[in-house]
CSV table of C-alpha atoms and ligand atoms in Angstrom, one decimal:
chain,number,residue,atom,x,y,z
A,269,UNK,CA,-3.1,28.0,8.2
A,270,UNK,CA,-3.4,24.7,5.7
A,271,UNK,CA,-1.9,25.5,2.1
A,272,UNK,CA,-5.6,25.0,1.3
A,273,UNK,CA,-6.7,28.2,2.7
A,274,UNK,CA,-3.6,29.9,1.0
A,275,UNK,CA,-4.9,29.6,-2.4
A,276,UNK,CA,-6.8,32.2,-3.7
A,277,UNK,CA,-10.4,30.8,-3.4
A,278,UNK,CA,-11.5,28.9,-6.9
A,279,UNK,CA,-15.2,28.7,-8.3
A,280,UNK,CA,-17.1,25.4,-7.2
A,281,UNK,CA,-17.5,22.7,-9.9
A,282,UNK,CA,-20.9,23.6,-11.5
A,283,UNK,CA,-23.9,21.3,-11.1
A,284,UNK,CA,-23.5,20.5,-15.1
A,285,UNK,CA,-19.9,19.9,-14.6
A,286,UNK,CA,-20.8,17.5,-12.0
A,287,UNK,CA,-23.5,16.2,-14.2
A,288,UNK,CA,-20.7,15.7,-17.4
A,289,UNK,CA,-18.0,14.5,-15.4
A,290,UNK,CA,-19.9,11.5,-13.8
A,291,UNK,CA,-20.5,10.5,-17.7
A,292,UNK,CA,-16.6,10.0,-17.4
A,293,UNK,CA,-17.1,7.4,-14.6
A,294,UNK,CA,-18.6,4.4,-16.0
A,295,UNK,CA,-19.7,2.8,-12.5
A,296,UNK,CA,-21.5,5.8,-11.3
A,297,UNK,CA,-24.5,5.0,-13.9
A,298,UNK,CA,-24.6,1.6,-11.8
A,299,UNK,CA,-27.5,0.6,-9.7
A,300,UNK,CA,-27.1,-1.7,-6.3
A,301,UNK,CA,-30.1,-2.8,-4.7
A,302,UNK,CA,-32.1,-1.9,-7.0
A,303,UNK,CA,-31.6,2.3,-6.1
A,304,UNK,CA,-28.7,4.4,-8.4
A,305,UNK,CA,-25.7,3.6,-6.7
A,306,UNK,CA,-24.7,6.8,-4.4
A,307,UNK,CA,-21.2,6.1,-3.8
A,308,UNK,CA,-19.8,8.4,-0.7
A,309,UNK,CA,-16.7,5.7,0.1
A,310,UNK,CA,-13.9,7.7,-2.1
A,311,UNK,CA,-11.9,8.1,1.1
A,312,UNK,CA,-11.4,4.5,0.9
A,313,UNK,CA,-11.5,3.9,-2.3
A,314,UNK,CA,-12.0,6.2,-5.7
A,315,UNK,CA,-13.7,5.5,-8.7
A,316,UNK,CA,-11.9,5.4,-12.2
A,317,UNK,CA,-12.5,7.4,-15.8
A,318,UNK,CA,-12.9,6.2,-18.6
A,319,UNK,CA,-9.2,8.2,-19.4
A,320,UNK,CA,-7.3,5.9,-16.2
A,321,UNK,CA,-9.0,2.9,-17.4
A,322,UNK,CA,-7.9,3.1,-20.8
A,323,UNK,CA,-4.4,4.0,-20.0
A,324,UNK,CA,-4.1,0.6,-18.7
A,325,UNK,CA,-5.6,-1.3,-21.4
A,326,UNK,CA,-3.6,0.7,-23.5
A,327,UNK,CA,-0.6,0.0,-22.2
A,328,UNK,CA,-1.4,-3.9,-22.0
A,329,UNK,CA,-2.6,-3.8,-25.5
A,330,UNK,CA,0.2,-1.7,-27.3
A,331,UNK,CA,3.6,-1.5,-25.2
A,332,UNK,CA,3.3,-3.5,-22.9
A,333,UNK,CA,7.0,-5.0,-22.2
A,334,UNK,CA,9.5,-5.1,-19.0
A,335,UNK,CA,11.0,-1.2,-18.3
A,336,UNK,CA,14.3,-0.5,-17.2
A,337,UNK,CA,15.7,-3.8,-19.2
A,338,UNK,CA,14.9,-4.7,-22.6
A,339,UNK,CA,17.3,-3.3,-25.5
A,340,UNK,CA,14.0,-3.8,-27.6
A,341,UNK,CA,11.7,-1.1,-29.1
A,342,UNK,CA,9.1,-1.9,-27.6
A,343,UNK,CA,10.9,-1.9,-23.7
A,344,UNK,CA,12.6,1.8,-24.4
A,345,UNK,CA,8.6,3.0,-24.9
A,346,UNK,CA,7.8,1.5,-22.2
A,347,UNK,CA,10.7,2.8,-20.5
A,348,UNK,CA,9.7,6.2,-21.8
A,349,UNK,CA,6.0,6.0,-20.8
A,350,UNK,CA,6.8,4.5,-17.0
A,351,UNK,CA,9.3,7.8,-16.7
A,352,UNK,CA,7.0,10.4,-17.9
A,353,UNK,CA,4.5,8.9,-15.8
A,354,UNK,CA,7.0,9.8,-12.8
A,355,UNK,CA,7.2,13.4,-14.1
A,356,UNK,CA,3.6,13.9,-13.8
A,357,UNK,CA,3.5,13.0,-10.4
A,358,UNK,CA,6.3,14.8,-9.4
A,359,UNK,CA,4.6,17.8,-10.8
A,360,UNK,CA,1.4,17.3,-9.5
A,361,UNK,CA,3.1,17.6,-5.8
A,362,UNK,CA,5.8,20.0,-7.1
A,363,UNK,CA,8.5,17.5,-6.5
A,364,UNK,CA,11.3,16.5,-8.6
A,365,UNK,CA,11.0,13.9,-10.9
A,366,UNK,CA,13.6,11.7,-9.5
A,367,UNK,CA,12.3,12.2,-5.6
A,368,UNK,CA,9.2,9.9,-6.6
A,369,UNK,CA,10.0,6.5,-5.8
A,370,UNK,CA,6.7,3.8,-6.7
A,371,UNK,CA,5.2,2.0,-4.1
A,372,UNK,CA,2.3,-0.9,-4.3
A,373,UNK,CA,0.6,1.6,-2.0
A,374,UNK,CA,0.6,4.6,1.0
A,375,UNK,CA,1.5,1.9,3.2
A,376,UNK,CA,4.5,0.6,1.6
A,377,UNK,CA,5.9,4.0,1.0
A,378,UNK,CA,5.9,4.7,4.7
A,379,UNK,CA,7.2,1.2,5.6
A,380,UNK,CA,10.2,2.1,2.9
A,381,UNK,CA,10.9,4.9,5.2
A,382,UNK,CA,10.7,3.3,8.6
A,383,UNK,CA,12.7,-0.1,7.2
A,384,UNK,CA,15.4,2.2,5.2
A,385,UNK,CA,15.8,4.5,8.5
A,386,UNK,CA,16.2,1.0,10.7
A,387,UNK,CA,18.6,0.0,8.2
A,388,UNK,CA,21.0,3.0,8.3
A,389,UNK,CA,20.6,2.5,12.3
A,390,UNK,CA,22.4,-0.9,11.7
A,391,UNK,CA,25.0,0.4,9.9
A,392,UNK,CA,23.3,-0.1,5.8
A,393,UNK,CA,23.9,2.5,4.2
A,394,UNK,CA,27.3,3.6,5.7
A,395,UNK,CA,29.2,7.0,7.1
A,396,UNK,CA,26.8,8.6,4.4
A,397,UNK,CA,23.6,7.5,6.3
A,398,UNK,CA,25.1,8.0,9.6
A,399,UNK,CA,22.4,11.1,10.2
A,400,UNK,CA,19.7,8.9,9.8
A,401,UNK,CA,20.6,6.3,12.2
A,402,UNK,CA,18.6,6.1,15.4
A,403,UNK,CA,19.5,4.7,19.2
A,404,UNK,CA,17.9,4.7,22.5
A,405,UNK,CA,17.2,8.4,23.5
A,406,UNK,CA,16.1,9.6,19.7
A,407,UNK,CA,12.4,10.2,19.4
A,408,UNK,CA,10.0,9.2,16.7
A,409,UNK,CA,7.0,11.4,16.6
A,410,UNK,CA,3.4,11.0,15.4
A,411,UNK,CA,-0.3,11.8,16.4
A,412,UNK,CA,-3.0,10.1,17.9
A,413,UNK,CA,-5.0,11.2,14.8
A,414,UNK,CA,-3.0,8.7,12.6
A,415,UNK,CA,-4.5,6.3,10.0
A,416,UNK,CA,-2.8,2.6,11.3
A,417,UNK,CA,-0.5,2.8,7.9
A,418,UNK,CA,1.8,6.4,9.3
A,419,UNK,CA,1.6,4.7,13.5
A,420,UNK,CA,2.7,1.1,13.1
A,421,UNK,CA,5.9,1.7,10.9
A,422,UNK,CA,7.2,4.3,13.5
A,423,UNK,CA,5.9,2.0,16.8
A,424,UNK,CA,8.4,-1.0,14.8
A,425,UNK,CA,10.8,1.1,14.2
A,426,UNK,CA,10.8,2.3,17.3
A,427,UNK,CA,10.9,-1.2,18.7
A,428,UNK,CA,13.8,-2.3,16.6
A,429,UNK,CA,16.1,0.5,17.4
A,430,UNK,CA,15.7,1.4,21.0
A,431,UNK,CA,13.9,4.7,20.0
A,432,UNK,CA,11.1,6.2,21.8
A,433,UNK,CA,7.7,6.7,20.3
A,434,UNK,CA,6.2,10.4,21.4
A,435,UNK,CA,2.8,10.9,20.2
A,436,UNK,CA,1.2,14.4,19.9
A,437,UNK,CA,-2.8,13.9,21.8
A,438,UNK,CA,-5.8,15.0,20.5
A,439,UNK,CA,-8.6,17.7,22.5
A,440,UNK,CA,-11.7,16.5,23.5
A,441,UNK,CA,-13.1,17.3,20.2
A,442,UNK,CA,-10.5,15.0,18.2
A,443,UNK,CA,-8.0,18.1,17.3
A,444,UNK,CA,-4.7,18.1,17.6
A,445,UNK,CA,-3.1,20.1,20.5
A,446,UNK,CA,-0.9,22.1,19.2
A,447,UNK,CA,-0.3,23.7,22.7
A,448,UNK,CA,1.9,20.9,23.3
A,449,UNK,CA,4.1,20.9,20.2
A,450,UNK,CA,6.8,22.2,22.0
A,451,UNK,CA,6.7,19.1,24.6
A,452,UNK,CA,6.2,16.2,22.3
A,453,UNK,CA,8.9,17.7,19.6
A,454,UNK,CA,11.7,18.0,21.3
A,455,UNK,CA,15.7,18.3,20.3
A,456,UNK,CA,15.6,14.4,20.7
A,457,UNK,CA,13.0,14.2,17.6
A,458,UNK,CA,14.5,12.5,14.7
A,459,UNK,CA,11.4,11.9,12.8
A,460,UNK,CA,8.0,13.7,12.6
A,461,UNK,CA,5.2,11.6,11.2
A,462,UNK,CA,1.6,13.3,10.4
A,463,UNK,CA,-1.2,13.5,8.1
A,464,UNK,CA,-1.9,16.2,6.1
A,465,UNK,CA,-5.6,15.7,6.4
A,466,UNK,CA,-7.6,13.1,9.0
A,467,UNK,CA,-9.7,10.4,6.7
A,468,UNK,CA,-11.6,9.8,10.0
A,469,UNK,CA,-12.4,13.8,10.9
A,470,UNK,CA,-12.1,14.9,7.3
A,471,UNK,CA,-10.2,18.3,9.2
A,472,UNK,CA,-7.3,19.8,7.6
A,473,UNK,CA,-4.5,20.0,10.1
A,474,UNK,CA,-2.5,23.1,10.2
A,475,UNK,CA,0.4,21.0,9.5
A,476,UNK,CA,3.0,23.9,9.2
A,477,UNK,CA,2.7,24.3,12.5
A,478,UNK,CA,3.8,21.0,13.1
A,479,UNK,CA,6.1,21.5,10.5
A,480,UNK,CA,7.7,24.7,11.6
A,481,UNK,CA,8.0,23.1,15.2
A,482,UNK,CA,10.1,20.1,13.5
A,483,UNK,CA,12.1,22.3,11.9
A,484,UNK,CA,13.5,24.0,14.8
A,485,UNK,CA,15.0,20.9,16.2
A,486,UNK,CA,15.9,19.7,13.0
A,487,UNK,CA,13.4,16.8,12.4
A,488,UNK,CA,12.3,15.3,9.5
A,489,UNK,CA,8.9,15.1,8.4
A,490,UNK,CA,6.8,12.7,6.9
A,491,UNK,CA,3.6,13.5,6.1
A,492,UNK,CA,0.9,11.8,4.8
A,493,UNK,CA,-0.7,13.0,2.3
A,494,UNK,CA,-3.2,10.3,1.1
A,495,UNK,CA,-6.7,12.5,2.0
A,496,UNK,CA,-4.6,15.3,1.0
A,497,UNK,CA,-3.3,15.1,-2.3
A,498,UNK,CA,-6.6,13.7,-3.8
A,499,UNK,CA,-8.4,16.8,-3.0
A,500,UNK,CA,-6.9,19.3,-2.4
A,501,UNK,CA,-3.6,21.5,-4.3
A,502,UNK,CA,-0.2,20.2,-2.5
A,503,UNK,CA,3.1,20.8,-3.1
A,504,UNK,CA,5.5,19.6,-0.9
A,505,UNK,CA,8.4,21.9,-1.6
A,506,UNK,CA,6.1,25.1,-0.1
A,507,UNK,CA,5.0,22.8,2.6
A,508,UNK,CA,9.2,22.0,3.3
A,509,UNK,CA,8.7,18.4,4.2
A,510,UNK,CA,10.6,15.5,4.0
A,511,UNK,CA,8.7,13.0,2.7
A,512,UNK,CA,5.1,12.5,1.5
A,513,UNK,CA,3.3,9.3,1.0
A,514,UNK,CA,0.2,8.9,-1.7
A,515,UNK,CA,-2.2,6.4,-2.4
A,516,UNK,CA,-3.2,6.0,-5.8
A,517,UNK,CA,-6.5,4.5,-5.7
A,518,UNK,CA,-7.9,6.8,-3.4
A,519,UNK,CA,-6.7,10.2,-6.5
A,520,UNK,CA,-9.0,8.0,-9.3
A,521,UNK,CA,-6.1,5.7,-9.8
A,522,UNK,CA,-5.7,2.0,-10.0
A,523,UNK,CA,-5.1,-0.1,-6.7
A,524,UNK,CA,-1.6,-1.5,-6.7
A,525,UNK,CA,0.4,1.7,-7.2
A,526,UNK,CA,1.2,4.5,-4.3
A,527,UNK,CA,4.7,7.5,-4.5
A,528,UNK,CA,6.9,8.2,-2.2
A,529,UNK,CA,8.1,11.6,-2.3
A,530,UNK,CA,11.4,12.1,-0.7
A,531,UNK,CA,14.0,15.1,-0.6
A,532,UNK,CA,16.4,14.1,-3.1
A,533,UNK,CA,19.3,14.5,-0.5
A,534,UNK,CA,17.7,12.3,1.7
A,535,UNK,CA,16.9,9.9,-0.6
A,536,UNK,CA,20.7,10.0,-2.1
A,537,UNK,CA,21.7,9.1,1.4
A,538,UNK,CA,19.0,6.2,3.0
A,539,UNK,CA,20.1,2.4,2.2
A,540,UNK,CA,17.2,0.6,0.6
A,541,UNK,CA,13.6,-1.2,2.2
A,542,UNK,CA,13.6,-4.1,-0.3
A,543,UNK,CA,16.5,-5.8,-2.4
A,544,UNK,CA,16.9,-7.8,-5.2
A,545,UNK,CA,16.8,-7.2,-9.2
A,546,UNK,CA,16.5,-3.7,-10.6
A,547,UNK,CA,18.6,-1.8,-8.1
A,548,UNK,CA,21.6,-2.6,-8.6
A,549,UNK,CA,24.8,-1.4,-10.3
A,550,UNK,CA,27.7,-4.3,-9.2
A,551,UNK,CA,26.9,-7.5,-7.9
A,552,UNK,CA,29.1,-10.1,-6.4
A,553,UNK,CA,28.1,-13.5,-4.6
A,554,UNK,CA,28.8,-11.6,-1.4
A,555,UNK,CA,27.8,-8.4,-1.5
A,556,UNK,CA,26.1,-5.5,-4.0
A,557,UNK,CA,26.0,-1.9,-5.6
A,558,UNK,CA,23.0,0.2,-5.0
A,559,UNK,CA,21.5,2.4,-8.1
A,560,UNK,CA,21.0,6.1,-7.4
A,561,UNK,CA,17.6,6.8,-6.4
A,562,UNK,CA,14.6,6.6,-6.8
A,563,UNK,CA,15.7,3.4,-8.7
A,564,UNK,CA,17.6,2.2,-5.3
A,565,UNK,CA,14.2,1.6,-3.8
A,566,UNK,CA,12.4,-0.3,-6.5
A,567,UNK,CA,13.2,-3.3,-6.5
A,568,UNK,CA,12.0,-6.4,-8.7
A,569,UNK,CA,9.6,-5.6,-11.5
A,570,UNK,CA,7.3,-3.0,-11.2
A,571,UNK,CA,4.1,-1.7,-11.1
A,572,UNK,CA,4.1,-0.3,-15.0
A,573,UNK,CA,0.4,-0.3,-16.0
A,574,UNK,CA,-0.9,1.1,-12.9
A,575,UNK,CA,2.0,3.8,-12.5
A,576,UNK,CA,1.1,5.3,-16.2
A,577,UNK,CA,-3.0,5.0,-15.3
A,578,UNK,CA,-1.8,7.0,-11.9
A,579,UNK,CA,-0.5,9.8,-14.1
A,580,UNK,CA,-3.6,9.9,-16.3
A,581,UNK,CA,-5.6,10.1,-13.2
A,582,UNK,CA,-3.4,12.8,-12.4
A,583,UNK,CA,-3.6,14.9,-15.7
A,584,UNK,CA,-7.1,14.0,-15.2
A,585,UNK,CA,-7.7,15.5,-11.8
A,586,UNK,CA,-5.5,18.9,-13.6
A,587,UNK,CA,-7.2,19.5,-16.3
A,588,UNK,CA,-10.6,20.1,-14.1
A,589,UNK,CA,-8.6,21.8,-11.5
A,590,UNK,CA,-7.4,20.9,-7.6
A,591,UNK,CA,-8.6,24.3,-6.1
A,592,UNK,CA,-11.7,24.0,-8.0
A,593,UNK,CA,-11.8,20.3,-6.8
A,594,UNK,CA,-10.9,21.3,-3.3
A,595,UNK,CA,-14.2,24.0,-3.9
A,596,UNK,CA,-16.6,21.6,-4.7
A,597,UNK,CA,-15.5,19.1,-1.5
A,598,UNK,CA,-15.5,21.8,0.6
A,599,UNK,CA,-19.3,22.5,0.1
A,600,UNK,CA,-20.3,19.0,0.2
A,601,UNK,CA,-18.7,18.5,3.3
A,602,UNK,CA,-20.4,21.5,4.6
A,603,UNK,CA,-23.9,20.3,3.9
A,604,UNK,CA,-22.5,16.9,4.6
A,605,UNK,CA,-22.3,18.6,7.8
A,606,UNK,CA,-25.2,20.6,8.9
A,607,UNK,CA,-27.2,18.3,7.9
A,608,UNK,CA,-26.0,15.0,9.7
A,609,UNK,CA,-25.4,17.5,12.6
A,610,UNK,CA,-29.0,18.4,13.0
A,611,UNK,CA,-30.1,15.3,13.5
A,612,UNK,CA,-31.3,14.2,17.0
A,613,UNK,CA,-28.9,11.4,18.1
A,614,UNK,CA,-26.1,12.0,15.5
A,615,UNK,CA,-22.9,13.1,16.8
A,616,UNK,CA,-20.5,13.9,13.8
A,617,UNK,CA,-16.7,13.4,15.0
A,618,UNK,CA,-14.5,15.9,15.3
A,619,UNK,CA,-17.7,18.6,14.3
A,620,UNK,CA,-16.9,21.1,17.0
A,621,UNK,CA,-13.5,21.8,15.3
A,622,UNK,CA,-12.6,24.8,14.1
A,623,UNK,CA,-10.1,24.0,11.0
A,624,UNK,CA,-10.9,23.7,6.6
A,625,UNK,CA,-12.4,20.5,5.9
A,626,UNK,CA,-12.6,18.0,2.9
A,627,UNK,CA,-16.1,16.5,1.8
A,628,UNK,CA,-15.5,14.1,4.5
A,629,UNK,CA,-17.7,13.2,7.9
A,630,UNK,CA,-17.8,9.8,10.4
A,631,UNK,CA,-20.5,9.9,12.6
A,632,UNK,CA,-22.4,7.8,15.9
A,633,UNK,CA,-25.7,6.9,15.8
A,634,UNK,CA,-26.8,7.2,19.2
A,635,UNK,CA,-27.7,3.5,19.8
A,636,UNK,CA,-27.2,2.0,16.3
A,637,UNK,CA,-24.0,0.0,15.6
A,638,UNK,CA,-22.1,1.7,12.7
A,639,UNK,CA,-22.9,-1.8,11.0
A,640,UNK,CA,-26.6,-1.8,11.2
A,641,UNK,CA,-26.7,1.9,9.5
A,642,UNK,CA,-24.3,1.3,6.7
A,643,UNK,CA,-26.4,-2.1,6.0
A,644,UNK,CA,-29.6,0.2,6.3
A,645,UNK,CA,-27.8,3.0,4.0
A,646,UNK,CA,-26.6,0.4,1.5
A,647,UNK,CA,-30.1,-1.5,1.3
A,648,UNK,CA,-30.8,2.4,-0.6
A,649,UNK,CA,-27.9,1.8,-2.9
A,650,UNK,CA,-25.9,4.2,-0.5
A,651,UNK,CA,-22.1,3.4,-0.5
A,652,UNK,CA,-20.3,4.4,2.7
A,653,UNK,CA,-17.6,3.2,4.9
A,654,UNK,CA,-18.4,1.6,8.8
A,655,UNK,CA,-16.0,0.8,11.4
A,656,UNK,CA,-12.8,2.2,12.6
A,657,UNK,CA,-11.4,3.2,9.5
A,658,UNK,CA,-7.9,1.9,10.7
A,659,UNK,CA,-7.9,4.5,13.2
A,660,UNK,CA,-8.7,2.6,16.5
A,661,UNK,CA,-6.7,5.5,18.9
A,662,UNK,CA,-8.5,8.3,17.2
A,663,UNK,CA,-11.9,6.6,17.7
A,664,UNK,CA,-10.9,5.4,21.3
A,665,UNK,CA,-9.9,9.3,22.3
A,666,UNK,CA,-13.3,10.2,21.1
A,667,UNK,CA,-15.1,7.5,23.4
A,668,UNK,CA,-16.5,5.6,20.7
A,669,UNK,CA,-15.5,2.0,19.0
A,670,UNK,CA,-16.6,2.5,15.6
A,671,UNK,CA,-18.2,5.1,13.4
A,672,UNK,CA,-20.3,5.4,9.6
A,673,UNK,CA,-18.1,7.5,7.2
A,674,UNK,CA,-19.2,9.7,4.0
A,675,UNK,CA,-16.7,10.4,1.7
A,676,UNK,CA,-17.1,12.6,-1.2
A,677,UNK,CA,-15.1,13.4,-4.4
A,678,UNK,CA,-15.6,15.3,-7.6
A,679,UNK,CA,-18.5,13.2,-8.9
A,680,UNK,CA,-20.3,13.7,-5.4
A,681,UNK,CA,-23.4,15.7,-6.0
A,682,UNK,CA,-26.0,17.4,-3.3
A,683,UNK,CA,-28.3,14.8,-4.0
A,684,UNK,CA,-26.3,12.4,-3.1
A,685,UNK,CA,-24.9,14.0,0.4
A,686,UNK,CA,-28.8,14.7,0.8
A,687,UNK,CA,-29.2,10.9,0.2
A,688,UNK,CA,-26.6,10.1,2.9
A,689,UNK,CA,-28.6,12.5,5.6
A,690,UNK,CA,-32.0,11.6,4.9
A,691,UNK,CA,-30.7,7.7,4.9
A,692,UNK,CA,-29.3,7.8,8.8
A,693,UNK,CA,-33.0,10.1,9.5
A,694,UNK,CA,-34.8,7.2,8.2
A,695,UNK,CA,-32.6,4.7,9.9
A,696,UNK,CA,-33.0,5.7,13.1
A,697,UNK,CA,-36.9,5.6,13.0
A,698,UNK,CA,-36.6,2.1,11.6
A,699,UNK,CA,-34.1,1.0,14.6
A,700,UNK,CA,-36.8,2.9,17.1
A,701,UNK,CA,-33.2,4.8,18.4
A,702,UNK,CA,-35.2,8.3,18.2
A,703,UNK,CA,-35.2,9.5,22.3
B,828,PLP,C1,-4.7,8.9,5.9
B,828,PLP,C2,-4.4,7.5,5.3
B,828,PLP,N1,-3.1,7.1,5.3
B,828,PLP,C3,-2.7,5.9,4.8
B,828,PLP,C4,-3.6,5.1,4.2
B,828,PLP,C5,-3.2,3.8,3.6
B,828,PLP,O1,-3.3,3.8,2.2
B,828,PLP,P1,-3.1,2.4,1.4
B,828,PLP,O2,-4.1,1.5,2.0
B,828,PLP,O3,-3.5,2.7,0.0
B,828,PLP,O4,-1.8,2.0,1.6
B,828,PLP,C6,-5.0,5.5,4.1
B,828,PLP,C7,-6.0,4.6,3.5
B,828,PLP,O5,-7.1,4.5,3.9
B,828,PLP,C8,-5.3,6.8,4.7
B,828,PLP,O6,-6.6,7.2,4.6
């Protein structure tokens, strides 16, 4: 069962509330091609309100100063502002504030992991890192589901320490096999590494399964929550995982800023990814003091606008409400759905399984490139997402090279899903690909 499904069901946003809300987002009102823009690319990339945008000028314009440093009035707000912002997060995910740790992105926060666990393997980090350290004969394991950003880390890690890279295969529909957890986790797993929700199959996997399995042989877990946390409730803590990556772009936020979320213990013990200013206590010409964490693992100077617009888009995303949120998604994907699924020559990826979804669907056009219809789509002021979504092995289990993807969010309405459906109808009579 996904934590999703464990909340009490929540009403759907309203088609007013839909209607208000967009007034928020000043790009929606846009037109491209000369058609209202009908943007279904949020699992790449959200859009912003007016509330994260003016957190960032608002910071430029009124506080904007160095944190952690100055003795200076205007540094301790700044200070104060870039901290709270960490608490908002950390409740949002029901994490602690001092087990976020800022990244530039999802990506960074998973190669934090994999570089701080490689450290500890040579020795950083000392007798207290010791459990983290891997050698030939440990096992690092991931899916075949993964976005490139949660399988590359762990295939280098894997590389640099002698460890072996398992990876957990999908059924012929693109789920994951749960029937072999028991093989692929085994008492040799040191690290588990999955996402929370596919942004290629928009399915949520059942990821205490994969979890509970972990557990028994006393794994850690990583999961990656960056098509997870925008949409739907998370907290980590009930979940009982290790570490969680997210992406703040794709939750309304600015590019530039992603979280880590690690156990505090864990975090207390794992030698740092990058060094240099900031994250230190003692330094000598030969050799340094580490801060506690999070500050251990954020080096140089950070990320301070874009961390404080992050949290608005947080408070933003909890005023409206994530089950409510997660409601609204769920129906769009639905029609999303059934409707690209009744179309002759369509094949939606991943449709045939049975698991909650996000408002999220990649599909093949039977003898269309994925190119040709996201040009065709976009020549209607239709924004979606073509190619292989940085998930080449997913895509390759599947049989196909590349697919067209609809992403939805809160500002998503029917008409714009019903856009997205009618738009690959009309493109395959203009391609002649009807059989
Ligand atoms: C599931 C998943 N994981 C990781 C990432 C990487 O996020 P970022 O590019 O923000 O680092 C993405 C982005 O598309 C994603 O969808």
């Amino acid at each position: 069962m996904s934590t999703s499904s464990l909340t009490a069901p929540a009403t759907p946003l309203s088609d007013d509330e839909v209607r208000r809300l967009r007034e928020d987002f000043p790009i929606l009102a846009s037109t491209v091609n000369g058609h209202p823009l009908a943007y279904l690319d949020s699992g790449a990339t959200s859009q912003r309100p007016f509330a994260v945008l003016d957190a960032e000028r608002e910071f430029a314009t009124t506080f904007n100063s160095a944190v952690h440093r100055g003795a200076h009035t205007l540094a301790a707000e700044a200070t104060e502002l870039f901290e709270d912002a960490r608490a908002t997060v950390a409740r949002f995910i029901g994490a602690d504030d001092d087990e976020i740790v800022w990244t530039s992105n999802a990506t960074e926060a998973l190669n934090l992991v994999a570089y701080s666990l490689s450290n500890a393997s040579i020795g950083r980090g000392g007798a207290a890192a010791e459990p983290l350290r891997l050698r030939a004969g440990d096992e690092i394991v991931t899916t075949e589901m993964e976005h490139h950003a949660n399988l590359i880390p762990w295939q280098e890690l894997a590389a640099r320490t002698g460890a072996t890279l398992r990876v957990i295969p999908l059924d012929d529909d693109g789920a994951l096999r749960l029937d072999t957890l028991a093989e692929h986790i085994t008492d040799r797993a040191k690290l588990v590494a999955v996402t929370h929700v596919s942004n290629v199959l928009g399915v949520i996997n059942p990821v205490e399964r994969v979890i509970a399995r972990a557990r028994e042989v006393g794994a850690l877990v990583m999961l990656d929550a960056c098509q997870s946390a925008p949409h739907l409730p998370l907290d980590v803590r009930a979940l009982d995982v290790d570490f969680a990556v997210l992406s703040g772009h794709k939750m309304l936020g600015p590019t530039g800023v992603g979280a880590l979320y690690g156990r505090r213990e864990l975090l207390e013990i794992m030698p740092p990814f990058l060094t240099g200013g900031s994250m230190i206590t003692t330094v000598t010409t030969t050799e340094a003091e580490y801060m506690a964490p999070p500050q251990r693992f954020e080096a140089g100077t950070q990320r301070v606008s874009q961390a404080i617009a992050l949290a608005a888009a947080v408070d933003y995303l909890t005023e409206i409400g994530m089950p409510r949120i997660a409601a609204h998604e769920a129906q769009l994907g639905a029609r999303l759905l059934d409707g690209l699924g009744a179309i002759d020559g369509v094949r939606v990826l991943g449709a045939g399984i049975a698991l909650p979804r996000v408002g999220l669907a990649s599909f093949d056009v039977a003898g269309i490139h994925s190119h040709d219809v996201g040009q065709f789509l976009d020549d209607r002021g239709i924004a979606v997402r073509v190619g292989h979504h940085c998930a080449q092995p997913l895509h390759r289990r599947l049989g196909v090279t590349s697919s067209t993807r609809a992403s939805t969010y809160l500002y998503t309405t029917d008409a714009e899903v019903d856009a997205v459906i009618d738009g690959v109808a009309a493109a395959i009579d203009f391609f002649g690909a009807r059989s």
